[in-house]
mmCIF file of N, CA and C in Angstrom:
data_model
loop_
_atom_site.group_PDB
_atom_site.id
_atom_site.type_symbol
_atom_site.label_atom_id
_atom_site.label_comp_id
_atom_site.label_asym_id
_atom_site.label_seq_id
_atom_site.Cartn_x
_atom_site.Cartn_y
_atom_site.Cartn_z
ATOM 1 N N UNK H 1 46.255 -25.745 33.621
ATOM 2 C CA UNK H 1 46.685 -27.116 33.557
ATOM 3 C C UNK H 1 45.662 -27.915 32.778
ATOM 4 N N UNK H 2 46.300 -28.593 32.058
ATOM 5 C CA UNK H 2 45.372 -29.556 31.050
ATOM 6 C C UNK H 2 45.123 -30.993 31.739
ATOM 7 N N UNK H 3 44.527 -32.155 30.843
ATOM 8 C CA UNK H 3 44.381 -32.993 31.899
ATOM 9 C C UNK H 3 45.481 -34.076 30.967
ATOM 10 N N UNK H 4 45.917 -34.909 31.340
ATOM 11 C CA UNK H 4 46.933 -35.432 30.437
ATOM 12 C C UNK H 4 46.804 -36.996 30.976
ATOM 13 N N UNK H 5 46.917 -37.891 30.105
ATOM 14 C CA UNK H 5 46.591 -39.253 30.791
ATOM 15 C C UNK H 5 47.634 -39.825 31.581
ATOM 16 N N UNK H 6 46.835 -40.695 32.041
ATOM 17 C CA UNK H 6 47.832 -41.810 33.359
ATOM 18 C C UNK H 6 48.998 -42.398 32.663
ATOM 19 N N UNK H 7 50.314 -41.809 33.419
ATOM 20 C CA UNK H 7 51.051 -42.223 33.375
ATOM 21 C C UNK H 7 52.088 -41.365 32.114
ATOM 22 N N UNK H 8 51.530 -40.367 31.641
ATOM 23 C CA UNK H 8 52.279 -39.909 30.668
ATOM 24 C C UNK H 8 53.118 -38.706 31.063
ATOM 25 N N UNK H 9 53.975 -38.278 29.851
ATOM 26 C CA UNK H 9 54.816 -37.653 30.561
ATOM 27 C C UNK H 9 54.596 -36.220 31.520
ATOM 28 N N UNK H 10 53.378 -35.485 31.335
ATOM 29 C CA UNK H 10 52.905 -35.290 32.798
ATOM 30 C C UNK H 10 52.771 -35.358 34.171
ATOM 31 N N UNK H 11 52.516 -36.485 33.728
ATOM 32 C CA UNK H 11 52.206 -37.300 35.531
ATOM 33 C C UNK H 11 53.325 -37.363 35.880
ATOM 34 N N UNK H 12 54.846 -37.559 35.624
ATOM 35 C CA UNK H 12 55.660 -37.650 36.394
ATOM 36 C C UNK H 12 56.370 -36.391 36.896
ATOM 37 N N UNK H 13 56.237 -35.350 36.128
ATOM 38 C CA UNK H 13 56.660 -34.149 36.881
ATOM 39 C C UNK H 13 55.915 -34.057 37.712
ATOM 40 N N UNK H 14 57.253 -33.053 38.397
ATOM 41 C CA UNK H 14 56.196 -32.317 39.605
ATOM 42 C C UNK H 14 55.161 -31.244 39.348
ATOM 43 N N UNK H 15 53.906 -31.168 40.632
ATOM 44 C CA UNK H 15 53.389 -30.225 40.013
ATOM 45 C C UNK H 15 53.989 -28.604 40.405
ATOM 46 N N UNK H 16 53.534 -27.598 39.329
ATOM 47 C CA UNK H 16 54.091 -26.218 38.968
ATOM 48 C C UNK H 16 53.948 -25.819 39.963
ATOM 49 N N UNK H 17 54.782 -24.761 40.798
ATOM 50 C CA UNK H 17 54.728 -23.812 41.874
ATOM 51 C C UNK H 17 53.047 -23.304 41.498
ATOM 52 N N UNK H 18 52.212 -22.682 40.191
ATOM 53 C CA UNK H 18 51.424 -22.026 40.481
ATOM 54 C C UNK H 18 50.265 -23.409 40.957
ATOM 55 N N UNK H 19 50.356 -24.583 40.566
ATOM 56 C CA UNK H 19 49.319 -25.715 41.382
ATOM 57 C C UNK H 19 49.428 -25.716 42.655
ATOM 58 N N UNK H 20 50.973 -25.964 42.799
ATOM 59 C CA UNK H 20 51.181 -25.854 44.315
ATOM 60 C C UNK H 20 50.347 -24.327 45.391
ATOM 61 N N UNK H 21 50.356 -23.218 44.666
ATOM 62 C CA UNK H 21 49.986 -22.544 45.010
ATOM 63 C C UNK H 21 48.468 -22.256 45.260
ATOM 64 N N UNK H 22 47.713 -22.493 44.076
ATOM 65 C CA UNK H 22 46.054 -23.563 44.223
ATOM 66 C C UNK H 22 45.522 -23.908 45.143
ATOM 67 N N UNK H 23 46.726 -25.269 45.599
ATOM 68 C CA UNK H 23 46.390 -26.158 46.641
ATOM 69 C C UNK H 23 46.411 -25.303 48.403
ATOM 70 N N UNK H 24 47.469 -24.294 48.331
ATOM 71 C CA UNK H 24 47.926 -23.705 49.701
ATOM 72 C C UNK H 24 46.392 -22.593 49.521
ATOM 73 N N UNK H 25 45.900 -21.945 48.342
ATOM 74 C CA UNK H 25 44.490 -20.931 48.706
ATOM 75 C C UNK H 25 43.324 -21.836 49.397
ATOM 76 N N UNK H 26 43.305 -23.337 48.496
ATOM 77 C CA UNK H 26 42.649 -23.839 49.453
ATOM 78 C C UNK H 26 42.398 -24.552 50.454
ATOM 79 N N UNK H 27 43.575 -24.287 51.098
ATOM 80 C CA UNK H 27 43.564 -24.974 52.281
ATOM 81 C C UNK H 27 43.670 -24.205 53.672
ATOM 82 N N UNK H 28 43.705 -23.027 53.100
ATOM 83 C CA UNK H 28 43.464 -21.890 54.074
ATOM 84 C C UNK H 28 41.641 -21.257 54.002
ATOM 85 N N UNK H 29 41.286 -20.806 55.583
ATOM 86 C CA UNK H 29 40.183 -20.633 56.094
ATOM 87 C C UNK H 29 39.716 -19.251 55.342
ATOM 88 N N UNK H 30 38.145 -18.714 54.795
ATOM 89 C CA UNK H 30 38.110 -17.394 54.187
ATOM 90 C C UNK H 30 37.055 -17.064 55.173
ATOM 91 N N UNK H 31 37.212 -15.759 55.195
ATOM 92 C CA UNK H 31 36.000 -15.257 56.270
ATOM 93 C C UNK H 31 34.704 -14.841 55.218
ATOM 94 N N UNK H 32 35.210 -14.978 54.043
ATOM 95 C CA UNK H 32 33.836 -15.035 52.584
ATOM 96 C C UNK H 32 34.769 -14.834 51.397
ATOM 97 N N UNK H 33 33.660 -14.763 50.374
ATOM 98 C CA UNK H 33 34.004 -15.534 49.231
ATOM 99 C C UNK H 33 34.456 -14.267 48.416
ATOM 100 N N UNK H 34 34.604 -12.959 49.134
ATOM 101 C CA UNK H 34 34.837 -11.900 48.415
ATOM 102 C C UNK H 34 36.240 -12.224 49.003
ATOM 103 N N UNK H 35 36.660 -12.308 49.859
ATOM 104 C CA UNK H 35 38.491 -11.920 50.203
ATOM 105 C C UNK H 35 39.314 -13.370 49.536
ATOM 106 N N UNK H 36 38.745 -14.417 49.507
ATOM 107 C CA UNK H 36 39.607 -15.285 48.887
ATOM 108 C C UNK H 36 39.287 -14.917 47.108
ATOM 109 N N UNK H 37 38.558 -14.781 46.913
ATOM 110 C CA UNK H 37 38.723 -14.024 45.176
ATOM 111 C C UNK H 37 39.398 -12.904 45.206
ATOM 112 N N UNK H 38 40.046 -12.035 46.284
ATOM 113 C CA UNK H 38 41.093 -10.993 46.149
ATOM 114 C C UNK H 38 42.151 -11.764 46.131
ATOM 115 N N UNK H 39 42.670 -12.487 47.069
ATOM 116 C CA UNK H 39 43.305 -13.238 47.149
ATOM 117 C C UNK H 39 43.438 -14.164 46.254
ATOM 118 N N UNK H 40 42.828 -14.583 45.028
ATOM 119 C CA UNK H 40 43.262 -15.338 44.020
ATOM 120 C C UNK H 40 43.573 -14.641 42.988
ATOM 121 N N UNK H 41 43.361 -13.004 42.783
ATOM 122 C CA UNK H 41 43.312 -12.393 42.036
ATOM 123 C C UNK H 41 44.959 -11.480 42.051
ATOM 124 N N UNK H 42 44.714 -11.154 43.521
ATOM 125 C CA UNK H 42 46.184 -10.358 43.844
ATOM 126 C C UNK H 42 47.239 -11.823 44.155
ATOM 127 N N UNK H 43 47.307 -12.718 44.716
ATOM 128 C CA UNK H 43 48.392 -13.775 44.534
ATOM 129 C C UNK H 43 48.576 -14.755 43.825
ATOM 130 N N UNK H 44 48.089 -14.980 43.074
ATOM 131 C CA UNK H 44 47.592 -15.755 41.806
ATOM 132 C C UNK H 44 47.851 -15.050 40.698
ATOM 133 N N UNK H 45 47.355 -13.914 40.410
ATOM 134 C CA UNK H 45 46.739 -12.742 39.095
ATOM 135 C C UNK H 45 46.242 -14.290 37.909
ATOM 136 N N UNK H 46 45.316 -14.425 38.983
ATOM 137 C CA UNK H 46 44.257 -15.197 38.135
ATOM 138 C C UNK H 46 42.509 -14.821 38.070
ATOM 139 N N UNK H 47 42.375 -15.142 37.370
ATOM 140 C CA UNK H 47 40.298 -14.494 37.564
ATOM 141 C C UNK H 47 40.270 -16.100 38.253
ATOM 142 N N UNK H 48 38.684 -15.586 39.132
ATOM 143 C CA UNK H 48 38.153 -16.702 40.168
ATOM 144 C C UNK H 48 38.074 -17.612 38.788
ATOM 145 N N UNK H 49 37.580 -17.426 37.642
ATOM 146 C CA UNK H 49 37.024 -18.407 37.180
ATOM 147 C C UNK H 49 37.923 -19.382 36.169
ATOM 148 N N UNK H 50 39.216 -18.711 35.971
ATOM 149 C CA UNK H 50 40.425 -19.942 35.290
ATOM 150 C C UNK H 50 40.902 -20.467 36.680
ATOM 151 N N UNK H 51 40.789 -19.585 38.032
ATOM 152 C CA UNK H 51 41.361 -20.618 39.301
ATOM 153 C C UNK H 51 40.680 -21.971 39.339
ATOM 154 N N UNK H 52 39.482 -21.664 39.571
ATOM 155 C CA UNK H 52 38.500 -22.643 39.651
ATOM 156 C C UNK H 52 38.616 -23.738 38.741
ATOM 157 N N UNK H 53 38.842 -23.352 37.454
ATOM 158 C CA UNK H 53 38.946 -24.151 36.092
ATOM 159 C C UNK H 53 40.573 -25.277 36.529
ATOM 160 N N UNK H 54 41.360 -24.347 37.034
ATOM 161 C CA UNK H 54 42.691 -24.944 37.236
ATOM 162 C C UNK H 54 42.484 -26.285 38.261
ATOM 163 N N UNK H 55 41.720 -25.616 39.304
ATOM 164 C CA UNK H 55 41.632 -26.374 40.572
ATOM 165 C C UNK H 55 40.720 -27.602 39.943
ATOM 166 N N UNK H 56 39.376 -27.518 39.424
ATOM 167 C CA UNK H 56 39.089 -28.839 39.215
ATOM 168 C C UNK H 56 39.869 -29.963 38.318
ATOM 169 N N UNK H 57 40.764 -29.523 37.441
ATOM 170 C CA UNK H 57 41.677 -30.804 37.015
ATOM 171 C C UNK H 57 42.744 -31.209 37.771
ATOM 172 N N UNK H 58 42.869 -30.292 38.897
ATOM 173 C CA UNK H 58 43.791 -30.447 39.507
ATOM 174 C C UNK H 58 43.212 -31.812 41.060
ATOM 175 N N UNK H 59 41.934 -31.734 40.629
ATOM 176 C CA UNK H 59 41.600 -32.699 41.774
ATOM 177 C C UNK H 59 41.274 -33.888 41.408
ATOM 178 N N UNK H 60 41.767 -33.923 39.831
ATOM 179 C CA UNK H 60 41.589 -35.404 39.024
ATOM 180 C C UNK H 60 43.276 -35.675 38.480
ATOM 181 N N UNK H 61 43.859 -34.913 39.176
ATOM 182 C CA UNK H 61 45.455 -35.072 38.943
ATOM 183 C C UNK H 61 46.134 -35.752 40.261
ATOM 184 N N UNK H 62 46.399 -37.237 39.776
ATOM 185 C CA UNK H 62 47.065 -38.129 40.827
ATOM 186 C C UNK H 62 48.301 -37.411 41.619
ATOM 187 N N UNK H 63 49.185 -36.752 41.501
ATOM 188 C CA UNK H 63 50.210 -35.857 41.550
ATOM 189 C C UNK H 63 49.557 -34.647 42.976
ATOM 190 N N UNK H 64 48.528 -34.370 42.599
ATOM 191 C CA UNK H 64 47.421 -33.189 43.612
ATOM 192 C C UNK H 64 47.334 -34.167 44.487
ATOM 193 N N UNK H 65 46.809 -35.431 44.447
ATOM 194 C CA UNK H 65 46.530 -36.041 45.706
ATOM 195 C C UNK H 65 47.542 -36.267 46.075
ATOM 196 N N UNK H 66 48.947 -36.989 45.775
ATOM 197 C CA UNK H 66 49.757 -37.278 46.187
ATOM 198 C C UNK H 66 50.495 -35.943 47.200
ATOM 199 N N UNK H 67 50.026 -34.953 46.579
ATOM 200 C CA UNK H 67 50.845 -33.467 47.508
ATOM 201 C C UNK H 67 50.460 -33.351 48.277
ATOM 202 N N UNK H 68 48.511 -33.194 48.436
ATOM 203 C CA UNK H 68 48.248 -32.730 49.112
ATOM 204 C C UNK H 68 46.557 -33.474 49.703
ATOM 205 N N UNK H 69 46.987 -34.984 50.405
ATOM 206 C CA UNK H 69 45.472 -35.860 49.688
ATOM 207 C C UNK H 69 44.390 -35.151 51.312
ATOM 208 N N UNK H 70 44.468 -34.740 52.047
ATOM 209 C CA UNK H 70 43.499 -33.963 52.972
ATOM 210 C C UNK H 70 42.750 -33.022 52.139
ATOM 211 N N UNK H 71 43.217 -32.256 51.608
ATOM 212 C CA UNK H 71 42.503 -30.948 50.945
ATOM 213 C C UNK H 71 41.639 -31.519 49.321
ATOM 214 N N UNK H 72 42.875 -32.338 48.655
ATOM 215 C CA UNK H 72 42.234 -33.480 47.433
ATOM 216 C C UNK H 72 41.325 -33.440 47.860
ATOM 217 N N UNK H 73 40.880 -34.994 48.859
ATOM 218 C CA UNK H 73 40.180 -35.228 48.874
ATOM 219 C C UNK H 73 38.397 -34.746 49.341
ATOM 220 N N UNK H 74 39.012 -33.301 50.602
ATOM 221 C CA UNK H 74 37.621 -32.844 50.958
ATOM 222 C C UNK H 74 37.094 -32.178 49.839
ATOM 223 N N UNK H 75 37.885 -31.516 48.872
ATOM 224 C CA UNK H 75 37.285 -30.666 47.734
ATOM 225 C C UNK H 75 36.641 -31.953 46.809
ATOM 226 N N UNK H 76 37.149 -32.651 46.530
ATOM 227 C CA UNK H 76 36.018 -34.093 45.342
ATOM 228 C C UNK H 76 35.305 -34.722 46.394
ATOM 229 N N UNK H 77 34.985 -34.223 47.818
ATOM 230 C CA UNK H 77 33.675 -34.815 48.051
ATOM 231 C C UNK H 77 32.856 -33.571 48.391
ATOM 232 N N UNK H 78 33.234 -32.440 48.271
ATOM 233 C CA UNK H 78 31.943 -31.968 47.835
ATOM 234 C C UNK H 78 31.680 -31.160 46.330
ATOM 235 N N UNK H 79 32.855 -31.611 45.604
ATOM 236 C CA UNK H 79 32.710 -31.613 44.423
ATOM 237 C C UNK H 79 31.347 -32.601 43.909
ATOM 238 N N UNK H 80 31.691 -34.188 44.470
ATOM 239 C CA UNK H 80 30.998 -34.783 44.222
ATOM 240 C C UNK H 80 29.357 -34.720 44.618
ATOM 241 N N UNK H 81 29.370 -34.272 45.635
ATOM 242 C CA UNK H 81 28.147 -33.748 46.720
ATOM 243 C C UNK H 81 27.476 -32.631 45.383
ATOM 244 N N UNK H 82 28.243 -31.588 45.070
ATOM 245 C CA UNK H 82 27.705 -30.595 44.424
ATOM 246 C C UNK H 82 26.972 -31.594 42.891
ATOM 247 N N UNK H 83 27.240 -32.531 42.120
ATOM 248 C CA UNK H 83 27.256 -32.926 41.364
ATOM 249 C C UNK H 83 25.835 -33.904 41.635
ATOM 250 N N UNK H 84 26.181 -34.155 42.408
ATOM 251 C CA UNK H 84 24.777 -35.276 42.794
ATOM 252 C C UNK H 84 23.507 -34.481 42.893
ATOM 253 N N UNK H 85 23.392 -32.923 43.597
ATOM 254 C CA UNK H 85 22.313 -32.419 43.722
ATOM 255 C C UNK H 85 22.183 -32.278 42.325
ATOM 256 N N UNK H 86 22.692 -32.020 41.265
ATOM 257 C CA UNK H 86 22.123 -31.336 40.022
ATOM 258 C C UNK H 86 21.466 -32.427 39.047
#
C-alpha cells in the first residue's frame, strides 16, 4: 500500500482484504517474534519486512483507524515511543 493524500481517490475505498488482514495479525497475542513471522509468511505470503513496510502506512491511513482505531492507535504510540528513543 502506497500512501496517497487526504481525501483522494484512495481514501474513500475500502481498505483491501490483505490490510484488513495486517490489522487482524496484529491484533492477535504472539508467544514470540518467530511464530508471528510464520504466520505472516504462511498467511500473508509476505516477508516480515514488506509486512512491516505495509503496516506502517497503514497506521498513517485514516481508513486503518477508522477500522480498527484500538490496535491504530496502540501501534503509533509505540511507533512513536520507538522514534523518540532514536
Amino acid at each position: 500500500m502506497t500512501a496517497h493524500p487526504p481525501n483522494g481517490p484512495a481514501e474513500s475505498a475500502p481498505l483491501s482484504d490483505r490490510d484488513r488482514a495486517v490489522l487482524a495479525v496484529e491484533r492477535q497475542s504472539w508467544a514470540g517474534a518467530g511464530a508471528k513471522e510464520r504466520a505472516i509468511r504462511e498467511r500473508l505470503r509476505l516477508s516480515p519486512t514488506r509486512y512491516y513496510q505495509l503496516l506502517n502506512a497503514l497506521l498513517d491511513d485514516r481508513r486503518a483507524l477508522e477500522e480498527d482505531p484500538v490496535t491504530v492507535n496502540r501501534l503509533r504510540r509505540v511507533r512513536d515511543a520507538r522514534r523518540g528513543r532514536r
